Amino acid sequence: FLRGRAFSKFFGMAYTIYYHGACKGFTGRATHPMMLLAQAEKEYTVVTPDQYDGTPVFAPPYIKTPSGATISQTPAIMITIGQEVGLVPKDHVNQVKALQVELDAADIMVEAKGFKDKPERAAKWMAHCEALLAGGYAAGDALSHADFSLYV
């Protein structure tokens, strides 16, 4: 059975990322899904949100996957892509740690605007990230979707 690139080439299916300006000049929160898909060597296109015709979503980024999933919210996107391309921790303990890392990364992105006024908060987050990566990977002993989300 065809999988990955062969599947998308044969059936004409690839991941579609919907983001402001189709990521021309600014990739913002679409950066992490794009990096994850590039690492997995999966084909994807980036288009503007007005081209979306799937299930209800609120704000970009959102994606459509070759499996038919349509989803928004960067942590959920990263977990979904990770599951579809095989970049997830192998055991339950590290899967839930990867979920925590995804949500930590989302919190960092929200709080980053205030880091100039609260450098101690930035230092606390960076120490936390360093501790997560002390073993080489964010969750477990192999690369997963969570590692890409820590690229902030």
mmCIF file of C-alpha atoms in Angstrom:
data_model
loop_
_atom_site.group_PDB
_atom_site.id
_atom_site.type_symbol
_atom_site.label_atom_id
_atom_site.label_comp_id
_atom_site.label_asym_id
_atom_site.label_seq_id
_atom_site.Cartn_x
_atom_site.Cartn_y
_atom_site.Cartn_z
ATOM 1 C CA PHE A 1 0.000 0.000 0.000
ATOM 2 C CA LEU A 2 1.244 3.486 -0.803
ATOM 3 C CA ARG A 3 2.232 5.788 2.071
ATOM 4 C CA GLY A 4 3.748 9.247 2.461
ATOM 5 C CA ARG A 5 5.045 10.933 -0.673
ATOM 6 C CA ALA A 6 4.089 8.029 -2.905
ATOM 7 C CA PHE A 7 0.516 8.213 -1.591
ATOM 8 C CA SER A 8 0.253 11.979 -2.082
ATOM 9 C CA LYS A 9 1.771 11.802 -5.569
ATOM 10 C CA PHE A 10 -0.449 8.900 -6.635
ATOM 11 C CA PHE A 11 -3.654 10.330 -5.227
ATOM 12 C CA GLY A 12 -2.740 14.006 -5.653
ATOM 13 C CA MET A 13 -3.040 14.650 -1.938
ATOM 14 C CA ALA A 14 -0.752 16.757 0.183
ATOM 15 C CA TYR A 15 -1.032 18.721 3.374
ATOM 16 C CA THR A 16 -2.532 22.168 2.992
ATOM 17 C CA ILE A 17 -1.669 24.869 5.503
ATOM 18 C CA TYR A 18 -3.881 27.939 5.634
ATOM 19 C CA TYR A 19 -2.150 31.056 6.923
ATOM 20 C CA HIS A 20 -2.083 34.813 6.489
ATOM 21 C CA GLY A 21 -0.597 35.880 3.161
ATOM 22 C CA ALA A 22 0.141 32.230 2.339
ATOM 23 C CA CYS A 23 3.304 32.650 4.466
ATOM 24 C CA LYS A 24 4.918 34.987 1.961
ATOM 25 C CA GLY A 25 7.243 37.156 4.033
ATOM 26 C CA PHE A 26 5.934 35.996 7.419
ATOM 27 C CA THR A 27 5.383 32.432 8.580
ATOM 28 C CA GLY A 28 4.383 33.087 12.204
ATOM 29 C CA ARG A 29 2.583 30.162 13.838
ATOM 30 C CA ALA A 30 2.749 28.173 10.593
ATOM 31 C CA THR A 31 6.538 27.839 11.005
ATOM 32 C CA HIS A 32 6.364 24.770 13.237
ATOM 33 C CA PRO A 33 3.999 22.711 11.053
ATOM 34 C CA MET A 34 6.061 23.630 7.980
ATOM 35 C CA MET A 35 9.288 22.502 9.692
ATOM 36 C CA LEU A 36 7.690 19.251 10.848
ATOM 37 C CA LEU A 37 6.388 18.451 7.362
ATOM 38 C CA ALA A 38 9.756 19.285 5.801
ATOM 39 C CA GLN A 39 11.536 16.966 8.254
ATOM 40 C CA ALA A 40 9.085 14.184 7.401
ATOM 41 C CA GLU A 41 9.578 14.911 3.666
ATOM 42 C CA LYS A 42 5.847 15.387 3.174
ATOM 43 C CA GLU A 43 4.476 17.568 0.441
ATOM 44 C CA TYR A 44 2.498 20.598 1.499
ATOM 45 C CA THR A 45 1.142 23.816 0.134
ATOM 46 C CA VAL A 46 0.439 27.049 1.946
ATOM 47 C CA VAL A 47 -2.551 29.111 0.886
ATOM 48 C CA THR A 48 -4.537 32.008 2.274
ATOM 49 C CA PRO A 49 -7.322 31.351 4.803
ATOM 50 C CA ASP A 50 -10.017 32.565 2.404
ATOM 51 C CA GLN A 51 -9.431 29.385 0.354
ATOM 52 C CA TYR A 52 -10.493 27.126 3.225
ATOM 53 C CA ASP A 53 -13.705 25.135 2.786
ATOM 54 C CA GLY A 54 -13.588 22.585 5.607
ATOM 55 C CA THR A 55 -15.115 22.123 9.032
ATOM 56 C CA PRO A 56 -15.385 25.164 11.325
ATOM 57 C CA VAL A 57 -12.094 26.615 12.536
ATOM 58 C CA PHE A 58 -11.461 29.951 14.209
ATOM 59 C CA ALA A 59 -8.058 31.446 13.423
ATOM 60 C CA PRO A 60 -5.091 30.449 11.276
ATOM 61 C CA PRO A 61 -3.096 28.393 11.065
ATOM 62 C CA TYR A 62 -5.292 25.495 10.136
ATOM 63 C CA ILE A 63 -4.597 22.460 7.993
ATOM 64 C CA LYS A 64 -6.148 19.766 5.879
ATOM 65 C CA THR A 65 -4.277 16.494 5.879
ATOM 66 C CA PRO A 66 -4.220 13.676 3.334
ATOM 67 C CA SER A 67 -6.134 11.575 5.879
ATOM 68 C CA GLY A 68 -9.009 14.054 5.682
ATOM 69 C CA ALA A 69 -8.422 15.729 9.053
ATOM 70 C CA THR A 70 -9.084 19.463 9.233
ATOM 71 C CA ILE A 71 -7.900 21.201 12.374
ATOM 72 C CA SER A 72 -6.736 24.492 13.834
ATOM 73 C CA GLN A 73 -4.717 25.426 16.952
ATOM 74 C CA THR A 74 -0.976 24.956 16.546
ATOM 75 C CA PRO A 75 -0.507 22.339 19.312
ATOM 76 C CA ALA A 76 -3.330 20.217 17.883
ATOM 77 C CA ILE A 77 -1.909 20.635 14.375
ATOM 78 C CA MET A 78 1.528 19.511 15.524
ATOM 79 C CA ILE A 79 0.186 16.451 17.326
ATOM 80 C CA THR A 80 -1.985 15.504 14.334
ATOM 81 C CA ILE A 81 0.876 15.829 11.856
ATOM 82 C CA GLY A 82 3.206 13.989 14.239
ATOM 83 C CA GLN A 83 0.771 11.080 14.439
ATOM 84 C CA GLU A 84 0.284 10.980 10.672
ATOM 85 C CA VAL A 85 4.005 11.077 9.817
ATOM 86 C CA GLY A 86 5.266 8.899 12.669
ATOM 87 C CA LEU A 87 7.025 11.609 14.688
ATOM 88 C CA VAL A 88 5.475 10.822 18.062
ATOM 89 C CA PRO A 89 6.990 9.296 21.171
ATOM 90 C CA LYS A 90 6.562 5.539 21.284
ATOM 91 C CA ASP A 91 5.220 5.178 24.835
ATOM 92 C CA HIS A 92 2.323 6.755 26.720
ATOM 93 C CA VAL A 93 4.480 8.535 29.323
ATOM 94 C CA ASN A 94 6.422 10.398 26.645
ATOM 95 C CA GLN A 95 3.305 11.028 24.536
ATOM 96 C CA VAL A 96 1.752 12.949 27.414
ATOM 97 C CA LYS A 97 5.071 14.747 27.979
ATOM 98 C CA ALA A 98 4.990 15.759 24.299
ATOM 99 C CA LEU A 99 1.479 17.121 24.826
ATOM 100 C CA GLN A 100 2.753 19.182 27.756
ATOM 101 C CA VAL A 101 5.621 20.497 25.618
ATOM 102 C CA GLU A 102 3.195 21.527 22.872
ATOM 103 C CA LEU A 103 1.121 23.485 25.378
ATOM 104 C CA ASP A 104 4.231 24.961 27.019
ATOM 105 C CA ALA A 105 5.360 26.226 23.605
ATOM 106 C CA ALA A 106 1.954 27.810 23.034
ATOM 107 C CA ASP A 107 2.202 29.538 26.424
ATOM 108 C CA ILE A 108 5.678 30.809 25.577
ATOM 109 C CA MET A 109 4.398 32.320 22.335
ATOM 110 C CA VAL A 110 1.618 34.137 24.194
ATOM 111 C CA GLU A 111 3.901 35.387 26.952
ATOM 112 C CA ALA A 112 6.776 36.393 24.654
ATOM 113 C CA LYS A 113 5.264 39.827 24.079
ATOM 114 C CA GLY A 114 5.853 40.647 27.745
ATOM 115 C CA PHE A 115 9.377 39.274 28.051
ATOM 116 C CA LYS A 116 10.894 42.730 27.567
ATOM 117 C CA ASP A 117 9.084 43.964 30.673
ATOM 118 C CA LYS A 118 9.532 40.694 32.568
ATOM 119 C CA PRO A 119 12.975 39.299 31.684
ATOM 120 C CA GLU A 120 12.820 37.005 34.731
ATOM 121 C CA ARG A 121 9.810 35.281 33.169
ATOM 122 C CA ALA A 122 11.722 34.756 29.926
ATOM 123 C CA ALA A 123 14.658 33.342 31.889
ATOM 124 C CA LYS A 124 12.335 30.957 33.728
ATOM 125 C CA TRP A 125 10.850 29.674 30.463
ATOM 126 C CA MET A 126 14.271 29.250 28.856
ATOM 127 C CA ALA A 127 15.542 27.304 31.887
ATOM 128 C CA HIS A 128 12.460 25.091 31.593
ATOM 129 C CA CYS A 129 13.152 24.464 27.888
ATOM 130 C CA GLU A 130 16.791 23.658 28.605
ATOM 131 C CA ALA A 131 15.688 21.157 31.244
ATOM 132 C CA LEU A 132 13.252 19.548 28.781
ATOM 133 C CA LEU A 133 16.041 19.190 26.221
ATOM 134 C CA ALA A 134 18.695 17.990 28.679
ATOM 135 C CA GLY A 135 18.276 14.428 27.448
ATOM 136 C CA GLY A 136 18.608 15.468 23.809
ATOM 137 C CA TYR A 137 14.912 15.454 22.919
ATOM 138 C CA ALA A 138 11.839 17.121 24.395
ATOM 139 C CA ALA A 139 9.901 13.907 25.032
ATOM 140 C CA GLY A 140 11.650 10.583 25.039
ATOM 141 C CA ASP A 141 14.766 9.413 23.273
ATOM 142 C CA ALA A 142 13.902 10.310 19.675
ATOM 143 C CA LEU A 143 12.800 13.280 17.602
ATOM 144 C CA SER A 144 9.086 14.068 17.818
ATOM 145 C CA HIS A 145 6.639 16.829 16.933
ATOM 146 C CA ALA A 146 7.319 18.408 20.339
ATOM 147 C CA ASP A 147 10.934 19.192 19.437
ATOM 148 C CA PHE A 148 9.799 21.409 16.582
ATOM 149 C CA SER A 149 7.457 23.383 18.800
ATOM 150 C CA LEU A 150 10.300 24.364 21.103
ATOM 151 C CA TYR A 151 11.882 26.208 18.202
ATOM 152 C CA VAL A 152 10.625 29.629 19.282
#
